[in-house]
Coordinates of C-alpha atoms in Angstrom, one line a residue:
Chain Q
M1 CA -4.8 -46.9 19.0
G2 CA -6.5 -48.3 15.9
S3 CA -9.9 -48.0 17.5
S4 CA -9.7 -44.3 18.2
P5 CA -12.6 -42.3 16.8
V6 CA -10.2 -40.2 14.8
I7 CA -8.9 -43.1 12.8
G8 CA -12.4 -44.5 12.4
S9 CA -13.6 -41.5 10.5
I10 CA -10.7 -41.5 8.1
V11 CA -12.5 -44.4 6.4
D12 CA -15.5 -42.2 5.9
F13 CA -13.4 -39.5 4.4
F14 CA -11.8 -41.7 1.8
E15 CA -15.2 -43.4 1.1
L16 CA -16.5 -39.9 0.3
F17 CA -14.0 -39.6 -2.5
I18 CA -14.5 -43.1 -3.8
V19 CA -18.2 -42.7 -3.9
Q20 CA -17.8 -39.5 -5.9
K21 CA -15.3 -41.2 -8.2
I22 CA -12.7 -38.5 -7.7
F23 CA -10.2 -40.6 -6.0
L24 CA -7.0 -40.4 -7.9
C25 CA -5.9 -43.4 -10.0
Y26 CA -2.3 -44.2 -9.2
D27 CA -0.8 -45.5 -12.3
I28 CA 2.6 -43.9 -11.8
Y29 CA 5.2 -46.4 -10.6
H30 CA 7.7 -43.8 -9.2
M31 CA 5.9 -41.2 -7.2
I32 CA 9.1 -39.4 -6.3
T33 CA 12.4 -39.6 -8.2
L34 CA 15.6 -37.8 -7.5
K35 CA 18.4 -38.4 -10.0
S36 CA 21.9 -37.2 -8.7
V37 CA 20.3 -34.2 -7.2
T38 CA 22.7 -31.6 -5.7
K39 CA 21.7 -28.4 -3.9
K40 CA 24.3 -25.9 -3.1
Y41 CA 23.3 -22.8 -1.2
S42 CA 26.7 -21.2 -1.6
A43 CA 30.2 -22.3 -2.4
D44 CA 30.8 -23.8 1.0
S45 CA 27.3 -24.7 2.0
T46 CA 25.7 -27.8 0.5
G47 CA 22.2 -29.0 1.3
L48 CA 22.3 -32.2 -0.8
S49 CA 25.0 -33.7 -2.9
G50 CA 24.4 -36.3 -5.6
V51 CA 21.3 -37.9 -4.1
D52 CA 19.5 -40.7 -6.0
L53 CA 16.2 -41.7 -4.5
H54 CA 13.1 -43.5 -5.9
I55 CA 9.9 -43.6 -3.9
E56 CA 7.2 -45.8 -5.2
N57 CA 3.5 -45.2 -5.2
G58 CA 2.0 -45.9 -1.8
E59 CA 5.2 -46.2 0.1
F60 CA 5.7 -44.8 3.6
V61 CA 9.3 -43.6 3.8
S62 CA 11.0 -42.0 6.8
I63 CA 13.9 -39.7 6.1
V64 CA 16.2 -39.5 9.1
G65 CA 19.4 -37.8 10.0
Q66 CA 21.0 -35.2 12.2
S67 CA 20.2 -31.5 11.9
G68 CA 21.7 -29.9 8.8
T69 CA 22.1 -33.1 6.8
G70 CA 19.7 -32.0 4.1
K71 CA 16.3 -33.5 5.2
T72 CA 14.5 -30.2 5.0
T73 CA 16.4 -29.3 1.8
M74 CA 14.8 -32.4 0.2
I75 CA 11.3 -31.3 1.2
K76 CA 12.0 -27.7 -0.1
L77 CA 13.1 -29.2 -3.4
L78 CA 10.0 -31.3 -3.7
I79 CA 7.6 -28.4 -3.2
A80 CA 9.8 -26.1 -5.4
E81 CA 10.6 -23.8 -2.5
E82 CA 14.2 -24.2 -3.6
K83 CA 15.6 -25.2 -7.0
A84 CA 18.2 -27.9 -7.5
T85 CA 21.7 -26.8 -8.5
S86 CA 22.0 -30.0 -10.7
G87 CA 20.2 -33.3 -11.2
V88 CA 16.5 -34.1 -12.0
I89 CA 13.5 -34.2 -9.7
E90 CA 10.2 -35.8 -10.7
V91 CA 7.0 -35.8 -8.7
G92 CA 4.2 -38.0 -9.9
G93 CA 5.9 -38.3 -13.3
W94 CA 6.2 -34.5 -13.6
D95 CA 9.7 -33.1 -14.0
I96 CA 9.8 -30.2 -11.7
T97 CA 13.5 -29.5 -11.9
R98 CA 13.0 -26.4 -13.9
I99 CA 9.4 -25.7 -12.9
S100 CA 8.1 -22.3 -13.9
N101 CA 7.0 -19.9 -11.2
S102 CA 3.4 -20.0 -12.5
D103 CA 3.3 -23.8 -12.2
I104 CA 4.5 -23.9 -8.6
P105 CA 1.0 -23.3 -7.1
L106 CA -0.3 -26.2 -9.3
L107 CA 2.4 -28.5 -7.9
R108 CA 1.7 -27.5 -4.3
R109 CA -2.0 -28.1 -4.7
Q110 CA -1.2 -31.8 -5.5
I111 CA 1.2 -32.3 -2.6
G112 CA 0.1 -32.2 1.0
V113 CA 2.7 -30.7 3.3
I114 CA 2.8 -30.5 7.1
F115 CA 5.5 -28.8 9.2
Q116 CA 6.9 -28.8 12.7
D117 CA 5.6 -25.3 13.2
F118 CA 2.1 -26.1 11.7
K119 CA 2.1 -23.0 9.5
L120 CA -1.5 -22.1 10.1
L121 CA -2.9 -18.7 9.2
P122 CA -3.2 -17.0 12.6
K123 CA -6.1 -14.7 11.6
K124 CA -8.2 -17.4 10.1
T125 CA -10.4 -19.9 12.0
V126 CA -9.8 -23.7 11.9
A127 CA -12.5 -24.1 9.2
E128 CA -11.1 -21.1 7.2
N129 CA -7.6 -22.4 7.3
V130 CA -8.7 -25.7 5.8
A131 CA -11.1 -24.0 3.3
F132 CA -8.3 -21.7 2.2
A133 CA -6.4 -24.6 0.5
L134 CA -9.5 -25.3 -1.5
E135 CA -10.3 -21.7 -2.2
V136 CA -6.9 -21.0 -3.7
A137 CA -7.6 -23.9 -6.1
G138 CA -10.9 -22.3 -7.2
E139 CA -13.0 -25.0 -5.6
K140 CA -16.8 -24.4 -5.6
R141 CA -18.3 -22.9 -2.4
S142 CA -20.9 -25.7 -2.1
R143 CA -18.1 -28.3 -2.3
I144 CA -16.0 -26.5 0.3
K145 CA -18.9 -26.3 2.7
Q146 CA -19.4 -30.0 2.3
V147 CA -15.8 -31.2 2.5
V148 CA -14.3 -29.0 5.2
P149 CA -16.4 -30.3 8.1
R150 CA -15.8 -33.9 7.0
V151 CA -12.0 -33.5 6.9
L152 CA -12.1 -31.8 10.3
D153 CA -14.2 -34.6 11.6
I154 CA -11.5 -37.0 10.6
V155 CA -8.9 -35.2 12.7
G156 CA -11.4 -35.0 15.5
L157 CA -11.8 -31.2 15.4
V158 CA -15.3 -30.8 14.0
H159 CA -16.4 -29.2 17.3
K160 CA -13.7 -26.5 17.0
L161 CA -14.4 -25.2 13.5
D162 CA -14.6 -21.6 14.6
R163 CA -11.6 -21.5 16.9
Y164 CA -8.5 -19.6 16.0
P165 CA -5.1 -21.4 15.9
H166 CA -3.9 -19.7 19.1
Q167 CA -6.9 -21.2 20.9
L168 CA -5.8 -24.7 20.2
S169 CA -3.1 -27.0 21.6
G170 CA -0.1 -28.0 19.6
G171 CA -1.5 -31.4 18.8
E172 CA -4.8 -29.9 17.7
Q173 CA -3.0 -27.3 15.5
Q174 CA -1.0 -30.1 13.8
R175 CA -4.2 -32.0 13.2
V176 CA -5.7 -28.8 11.5
A177 CA -2.6 -28.6 9.4
M178 CA -3.1 -32.3 8.4
A179 CA -6.7 -31.7 7.5
R180 CA -5.6 -28.8 5.3
S181 CA -3.0 -30.9 3.6
L182 CA -5.5 -33.7 3.0
V183 CA -8.3 -31.6 1.7
H184 CA -6.9 -31.7 -1.8
R185 CA -6.7 -35.5 -1.8
P186 CA -3.0 -35.3 -2.5
K187 CA -1.0 -38.1 -4.1
I188 CA 1.9 -37.4 -1.8
L189 CA 2.0 -36.1 1.8
L190 CA 5.3 -34.6 2.9
A191 CA 5.7 -34.3 6.7
D192 CA 8.6 -32.2 7.8
E193 CA 9.2 -33.1 11.5
P194 CA 5.5 -33.0 12.1
T195 CA 5.9 -34.3 15.7
G196 CA 8.9 -32.1 16.6
N197 CA 6.8 -29.8 18.8
L198 CA 4.4 -32.4 20.3
D199 CA 4.4 -34.6 23.3
S200 CA 4.4 -38.4 23.0
I201 CA 0.6 -38.8 23.1
N202 CA 0.0 -36.3 20.4
T203 CA 2.9 -37.7 18.4
Q204 CA 1.3 -41.1 18.5
E205 CA -2.0 -39.7 17.3
I206 CA -0.3 -37.9 14.3
I207 CA 1.6 -41.0 13.4
D208 CA -1.5 -43.1 13.5
I209 CA -3.3 -40.7 11.2
L210 CA -0.3 -40.8 8.8
K211 CA -0.4 -44.6 8.8
K212 CA -4.0 -44.7 8.1
I213 CA -3.7 -42.2 5.2
N214 CA -0.9 -44.3 3.8
E215 CA -3.1 -47.4 4.0
F216 CA -5.6 -45.7 1.7
G217 CA -2.8 -45.2 -0.9
T218 CA -1.2 -41.8 -0.3
T219 CA 2.6 -41.9 -0.5
I220 CA 4.1 -40.5 2.6
L221 CA 7.5 -39.0 3.1
L222 CA 8.2 -38.4 6.8
V223 CA 11.2 -36.4 7.8
T224 CA 12.0 -37.0 11.5
H225 CA 14.6 -37.5 14.1
N226 CA 12.3 -39.2 16.5
R227 CA 13.9 -42.6 17.2
E228 CA 10.8 -44.2 18.7
V229 CA 8.6 -43.2 15.8
V230 CA 10.9 -44.6 13.2
N231 CA 11.5 -47.9 15.0
Q232 CA 7.8 -48.4 15.7
L233 CA 6.8 -47.8 12.0
K234 CA 9.0 -50.7 10.7
R235 CA 8.9 -49.1 7.2
R236 CA 11.5 -48.0 4.7
V237 CA 14.1 -45.7 6.3
V238 CA 16.5 -43.5 4.3
T239 CA 19.3 -42.1 6.4
L240 CA 21.0 -38.9 5.3
Y241 CA 24.4 -37.7 6.4
D242 CA 26.1 -34.6 5.2
G243 CA 23.8 -34.3 2.2
R244 CA 24.3 -37.9 1.1
I245 CA 22.2 -41.1 1.5
I246 CA 24.3 -43.4 3.7
S247 CA 21.7 -46.1 4.1
D248 CA 18.3 -47.1 2.6
E249 CA 16.6 -50.1 4.2
N250 CA 13.2 -51.5 3.6
K251 CA 12.3 -52.3 7.2
G252 CA 14.7 -50.0 8.8
K253 CA 15.6 -48.7 12.2
Y254 CA 16.9 -45.4 13.4
R255 CA 20.7 -45.8 13.1
L256 CA 22.3 -42.6 14.1
Chain B
M1 CA -12.2 -16.6 -11.9
F2 CA -15.4 -14.8 -10.8
S3 CA -15.6 -16.7 -7.5
G4 CA -11.8 -15.9 -7.1
F5 CA -12.6 -12.2 -7.3
F6 CA -15.3 -12.5 -4.7
R7 CA -13.0 -14.5 -2.4
I8 CA -10.3 -11.8 -2.7
I9 CA -12.8 -9.1 -1.7
K10 CA -14.0 -11.3 1.2
F11 CA -10.4 -11.9 2.3
S12 CA -9.6 -8.2 2.2
F13 CA -12.6 -7.3 4.4
Q14 CA -11.6 -10.1 6.8
E15 CA -8.0 -8.9 7.0
I16 CA -9.1 -5.3 7.6
I17 CA -11.4 -6.3 10.4
R18 CA -9.2 -9.0 12.0
N19 CA -6.1 -6.7 11.9
M20 CA -8.1 -3.8 13.1
S21 CA -5.3 -2.0 15.0
L22 CA -3.0 -2.2 12.0
S23 CA -5.8 -1.0 9.6
V24 CA -6.6 1.9 11.9
M25 CA -2.9 2.8 12.2
T26 CA -2.5 2.7 8.4
V27 CA -5.6 4.9 7.8
L28 CA -4.5 7.3 10.6
I29 CA -1.0 7.8 9.0
L30 CA -2.6 8.3 5.6
I31 CA -4.9 10.9 7.1
L32 CA -2.1 12.7 8.8
M33 CA -0.1 12.9 5.6
L34 CA -3.1 14.1 3.6
L35 CA -3.8 16.7 6.3
S36 CA -0.3 18.1 6.0
I37 CA -0.6 18.3 2.3
N38 CA -3.9 20.0 2.6
T39 CA -2.4 22.4 5.2
L40 CA 0.1 23.4 2.5
M41 CA -2.8 23.9 0.1
V42 CA -4.3 26.4 2.6
V43 CA -1.0 28.1 3.0
K44 CA -0.7 28.4 -0.8
V45 CA -4.2 29.9 -1.1
L46 CA -3.5 32.3 1.7
T47 CA -0.1 33.5 0.3
D48 CA -1.5 33.9 -3.2
E49 CA -4.3 35.9 -1.7
S50 CA -2.0 38.1 0.4
V51 CA 0.3 38.6 -2.5
A52 CA -2.6 39.7 -4.7
A53 CA -3.9 41.9 -1.9
V54 CA -0.5 43.6 -1.5
K55 CA -0.1 44.1 -5.2
K56 CA -3.5 45.6 -5.3
Q57 CA -2.4 48.4 -2.9
I58 CA 0.4 49.5 -5.3
D59 CA -0.3 52.0 -8.0
V60 CA 1.5 54.9 -9.6
S61 CA 0.0 58.4 -9.6
I62 CA 0.9 60.8 -12.3
Y63 CA 0.3 64.4 -11.3
F64 CA -0.3 66.7 -14.2
N65 CA 0.6 70.3 -14.4
P66 CA -2.6 72.4 -13.7
E67 CA -1.9 74.2 -17.0
A68 CA -1.8 71.0 -19.1
T69 CA -4.5 70.9 -21.8
L70 CA -7.1 68.2 -22.1
D71 CA -5.6 67.1 -25.4
E72 CA -2.2 66.7 -23.9
I73 CA -3.6 64.7 -21.0
Q74 CA -5.7 62.6 -23.4
E75 CA -2.6 61.8 -25.4
I76 CA -0.8 60.5 -22.4
R77 CA -3.8 58.5 -21.3
D78 CA -4.0 56.9 -24.7
Y79 CA -0.3 56.2 -24.7
V80 CA -0.5 54.6 -21.2
S81 CA -3.5 52.4 -22.0
A82 CA -1.8 51.1 -25.0
F83 CA 0.7 49.2 -22.8
P84 CA -0.4 45.6 -22.4
E85 CA 1.0 45.6 -18.9
V86 CA -1.5 48.3 -17.8
E87 CA -4.6 46.8 -16.1
K88 CA -6.5 49.9 -15.3
E89 CA -6.0 53.7 -15.5
T90 CA -8.3 56.1 -13.6
F91 CA -8.4 59.8 -14.3
F92 CA -9.4 62.5 -11.9
N93 CA -9.8 66.1 -13.1
S94 CA -8.7 69.1 -11.0
E95 CA -12.0 69.5 -9.2
E96 CA -12.2 65.8 -8.3
V97 CA -8.7 65.9 -7.0
F98 CA -9.5 69.0 -5.0
A99 CA -12.6 67.4 -3.5
N100 CA -10.8 64.2 -2.7
F101 CA -8.0 66.2 -1.1
K102 CA -10.4 68.2 1.1
K103 CA -12.2 65.0 2.0
S104 CA -9.1 63.2 3.2
Y105 CA -8.0 66.2 5.3
A106 CA -11.5 66.9 6.6
N107 CA -10.3 66.4 10.2
N108 CA -7.3 68.7 9.7
P109 CA -8.4 72.4 10.1
D110 CA -4.9 73.7 9.5
V111 CA -4.7 72.2 6.0
L112 CA -8.2 73.3 5.2
S113 CA -7.7 76.9 6.3
S114 CA -4.4 77.2 4.3
L115 CA -6.3 76.0 1.3
D116 CA -8.9 78.7 1.9
E117 CA -6.2 81.2 2.0
I118 CA -5.0 80.3 -1.5
G119 CA -8.5 80.7 -2.7
T120 CA -8.0 78.8 -6.0
N121 CA -7.5 75.1 -6.7
P122 CA -3.7 74.6 -6.7
L123 CA -4.0 70.9 -7.7
G124 CA -3.7 69.6 -11.2
P125 CA -5.5 66.5 -12.7
T126 CA -4.2 63.1 -11.6
L127 CA -3.9 59.8 -13.4
I128 CA -3.7 56.6 -11.3
I129 CA -2.2 53.7 -13.1
K130 CA -2.4 50.0 -12.1
T131 CA -0.4 47.4 -13.8
R132 CA -0.8 43.6 -13.7
D133 CA 2.5 43.2 -11.9
P134 CA 4.4 45.6 -9.7
K135 CA 7.6 45.1 -11.7
D136 CA 5.9 46.6 -14.8
Y137 CA 5.8 50.1 -13.2
T138 CA 9.3 50.8 -14.1
K139 CA 8.5 50.3 -17.8
I140 CA 5.6 52.8 -17.6
I141 CA 7.7 55.3 -15.7
T142 CA 10.6 55.1 -18.1
A143 CA 8.2 55.5 -21.0
L144 CA 6.8 58.7 -19.5
S145 CA 10.1 60.1 -18.5
V146 CA 10.8 61.7 -21.9
P147 CA 11.4 65.4 -22.6
E148 CA 8.1 66.0 -24.4
Y149 CA 6.2 65.2 -21.3
E150 CA 8.3 67.2 -18.9
N151 CA 6.1 70.2 -19.0
I152 CA 2.9 68.3 -18.8
I153 CA 3.7 66.0 -15.9
E154 CA 4.5 67.7 -12.7
A155 CA 5.4 64.6 -10.6
K156 CA 5.2 60.8 -10.4
T157 CA 4.9 59.2 -7.0
F158 CA 6.6 56.1 -8.2
G159 CA 10.0 57.6 -7.6
D160 CA 9.4 57.6 -3.9
T161 CA 7.8 54.1 -3.7
Q162 CA 10.1 52.3 -6.1
T163 CA 12.2 50.7 -3.4
A164 CA 9.0 49.7 -1.5
I165 CA 7.6 48.1 -4.7
D166 CA 10.9 46.3 -5.4
R167 CA 11.0 44.9 -1.9
I168 CA 7.4 43.7 -2.0
H169 CA 8.2 42.0 -5.3
V170 CA 11.2 40.2 -3.7
I171 CA 9.2 39.2 -0.7
T172 CA 6.2 37.9 -2.5
T173 CA 8.3 35.9 -5.0
N174 CA 10.3 34.4 -2.1
V175 CA 7.2 33.5 -0.1
Q176 CA 5.8 31.7 -3.1
K177 CA 9.1 29.9 -3.7
F178 CA 9.1 28.9 -0.1
T179 CA 5.6 27.4 -0.2
Y180 CA 6.6 25.4 -3.3
F181 CA 9.7 24.2 -1.5
L182 CA 7.6 23.2 1.5
T183 CA 5.1 21.5 -0.7
I184 CA 7.8 19.4 -2.3
L185 CA 9.4 18.6 1.1
F186 CA 6.1 17.5 2.6
A187 CA 5.3 15.5 -0.5
V188 CA 8.6 13.6 -0.1
I189 CA 8.1 13.1 3.6
A190 CA 4.6 11.9 3.0
F191 CA 5.8 9.5 0.3
I192 CA 8.5 8.0 2.6
I193 CA 6.2 7.7 5.6
I194 CA 3.4 6.0 3.6
F195 CA 5.9 3.8 1.9
N196 CA 7.3 2.7 5.2
T197 CA 3.9 2.3 6.9
I198 CA 2.8 -0.1 4.1
R199 CA 6.2 -1.9 4.3
V200 CA 5.8 -2.5 8.0
A201 CA 2.2 -3.7 7.4
I202 CA 3.4 -6.2 4.8
Y203 CA 6.3 -7.2 6.9
T204 CA 4.0 -8.2 9.8
Q205 CA 2.2 -10.4 7.2
R206 CA 5.3 -12.1 5.8
T207 CA 4.7 -15.5 7.5
E208 CA 1.1 -15.5 6.3
I209 CA 2.2 -14.7 2.7
G210 CA 4.7 -17.6 2.9
I211 CA 2.0 -20.0 4.3
K212 CA -0.4 -19.0 1.5
R213 CA 2.2 -19.8 -1.1
L214 CA 2.9 -23.2 0.5
V215 CA -0.7 -24.0 0.3
G216 CA -0.7 -23.3 -3.4
A217 CA -2.0 -19.8 -3.7
T218 CA -1.0 -17.9 -6.8
N219 CA 0.6 -14.5 -6.5
W220 CA -2.5 -12.9 -7.7
F221 CA -4.6 -14.6 -5.0
I222 CA -2.1 -13.4 -2.4
Q223 CA -1.7 -9.8 -3.7
G224 CA -5.4 -9.3 -4.6
P225 CA -6.6 -8.6 -1.1
Y226 CA -3.8 -6.1 -0.5
I227 CA -4.9 -4.2 -3.7
V228 CA -8.5 -4.1 -2.5
E229 CA -7.3 -3.1 1.0
S230 CA -5.2 -0.2 -0.6
F231 CA -8.3 0.9 -2.4
L232 CA -10.5 0.8 0.7
F233 CA -7.9 2.6 2.8
S234 CA -7.5 5.3 0.2
I235 CA -11.2 5.9 0.0
I236 CA -11.6 6.0 3.8
S237 CA -8.6 8.2 4.4
V238 CA -9.4 10.7 1.6
G239 CA -13.0 10.8 2.7
L240 CA -12.2 11.4 6.4
T241 CA -9.6 14.0 5.5
Y242 CA -12.1 15.8 3.4
L243 CA -14.5 16.0 6.3
L244 CA -11.8 17.2 8.6
V245 CA -10.5 19.8 6.2
D246 CA -14.0 21.0 5.3
F247 CA -14.7 21.5 9.0
F248 CA -11.4 23.3 9.7
L249 CA -11.7 25.6 6.7
K250 CA -15.2 26.8 7.7
F251 CA -13.7 27.6 11.1
L252 CA -10.6 29.3 9.6
D253 CA -12.7 31.3 7.2
L254 CA -14.3 33.2 10.1
Y255 CA -10.9 34.7 10.9
I256 CA -9.7 35.1 7.3
S257 CA -12.8 37.0 6.3
V258 CA -11.7 39.7 8.7
I259 CA -8.2 39.9 7.1
F260 CA -9.1 39.7 3.4
E261 CA -12.6 41.1 3.6
K262 CA -13.8 38.0 1.7
N263 CA -16.3 35.5 3.0
N264 CA -15.6 31.7 2.8
L265 CA -12.4 32.2 0.9
L266 CA -11.0 28.8 1.7
S267 CA -14.3 26.8 1.7
N268 CA -15.0 28.3 -1.8
Y269 CA -11.6 27.4 -3.0
L270 CA -12.2 23.8 -1.8
S271 CA -15.6 23.4 -3.3
Q272 CA -14.5 25.0 -6.6
N273 CA -11.6 22.6 -6.9
L274 CA -13.2 19.7 -5.1
V275 CA -13.1 17.2 -7.9
S276 CA -9.5 17.8 -8.8
I277 CA -8.3 17.9 -5.2
I278 CA -10.1 14.7 -4.1
G279 CA -9.3 13.0 -7.4
I280 CA -5.6 13.8 -7.2
E281 CA -5.3 12.9 -3.5
F282 CA -7.1 9.7 -4.0
G283 CA -5.1 8.8 -7.1
V284 CA -1.8 9.5 -5.4
V285 CA -2.6 7.7 -2.2
F286 CA -4.0 4.7 -4.0
L287 CA -1.1 4.5 -6.4
L288 CA 1.4 5.0 -3.6
T289 CA -0.1 2.3 -1.3
I290 CA -0.3 -0.2 -4.2
V291 CA 3.2 0.5 -5.4
S292 CA 4.6 0.3 -1.8
S293 CA 2.8 -2.9 -1.0
G294 CA 3.8 -4.4 -4.4
L295 CA 7.5 -3.5 -3.8
A296 CA 7.4 -4.7 -0.1
M297 CA 5.7 -8.0 -1.0
R298 CA 8.0 -8.8 -4.0
R299 CA 10.6 -10.5 -1.9
Y300 CA 8.1 -12.7 0.0
L301 CA 6.5 -13.8 -3.3
R302 CA 9.7 -15.1 -5.0
T303 CA 9.5 -18.8 -3.9

């Protein structure tokens, strides 16, 4: 799989940033820190309870667990879609526990996120979807014109720039979503069940891209309940059960 | 900032074109609402005109005794003109009254032959009084019904027509009240329908709004295109409504000119009040669409 054209062009993409000296310097040791984080939706509905988690710069961590154990809650807390009931959350050294509404967009422009349902804008083309992430950040037009095709080239969709999401397969849509999440050069990539809607071939392709992105230094948090994916990765695995961490292993396996 | 503004304008045009059916539907609803409001404007102009026309028909005739002297008549004329309610008073001397009488009965040989038999002019001078409002006639009549004038004034027609005048007054006031009520009712209906149309339009975009927020768009960047869209929809709907109304008024005027003996009554009213009508309609529609979209979007912009 490592020889696929998709992966090959990732190197070009990161070289682009290195040459332009805009690649981020990772001098933060803890990329993600949760200190006794609890999230209660209501009196009898708890998302997370007393979770402590440290994810270091450059790690590739899989978060596994059954449905309703708090995996998605964790993602929502990290992108400030939800606020913690108690505890402290830091992302890239930034305490986002009590983040103000006006700072939320700034946070989200520094974290790449991909979802099970892709979350592409249906009325925008592939290129426009990717460009949108740069446009909201006020990136220059010339820069957008230069970067968007290159990022889409990495995910192997440069020939489908003008297609709309509904004209693409599920795997292609997820690759567009990945291109969009990478276009900011994020320090962290959060992937919430990115392969949940994909067949095994597309799943493998997405995981390969994630691995390659991680090799170039981006911290990856992968939420999944795909046993094969987790077992094949042989990376750190954090298992959640009922809102708590029940195991945290460095070269873990899917245990549930 | 500047490029952000251009992007917002670009996005709003993109959304209008790519959601064409929704855009057309929204503009259509806005036009329908504006048309109903404009219909009421026409109804109001027509009632005002009818009320004025009916009021114009009403006057009070004071028939003087043929023996009344010119001085006595002049005194009454001065007295009547002094009332601020009196709009106009027209005096006809005995000869004029006689000539008018003969003219109006020119086709009735019986009346004319009986007049010839009398030989002299039996009719006294007449004063025709018009007041600004029909209800003021009572005041004039009361003022003239004093003993000093009993010998001078032979008759006042008002006594016979009083009930008619009262009824016309009641009818016209009620017709006007009814048009005001209808206007308010239509305005409320228009408000609710526009509000809901915009809410549905925003509702269909709720996932997009959520995605834009996830990608790091600020609320301003998300709401901006909707404000520009509201502006464009308002311009288009008010413009098209104006063209439709202008066309229909020209058509209606052909029929109305027969009734009121006035040419281009409605078209003239529109062109005389063009700036305020278009300005108010545009302002209200724009404000309403912006407020509705703002309210509808608020919940999707929270996180």
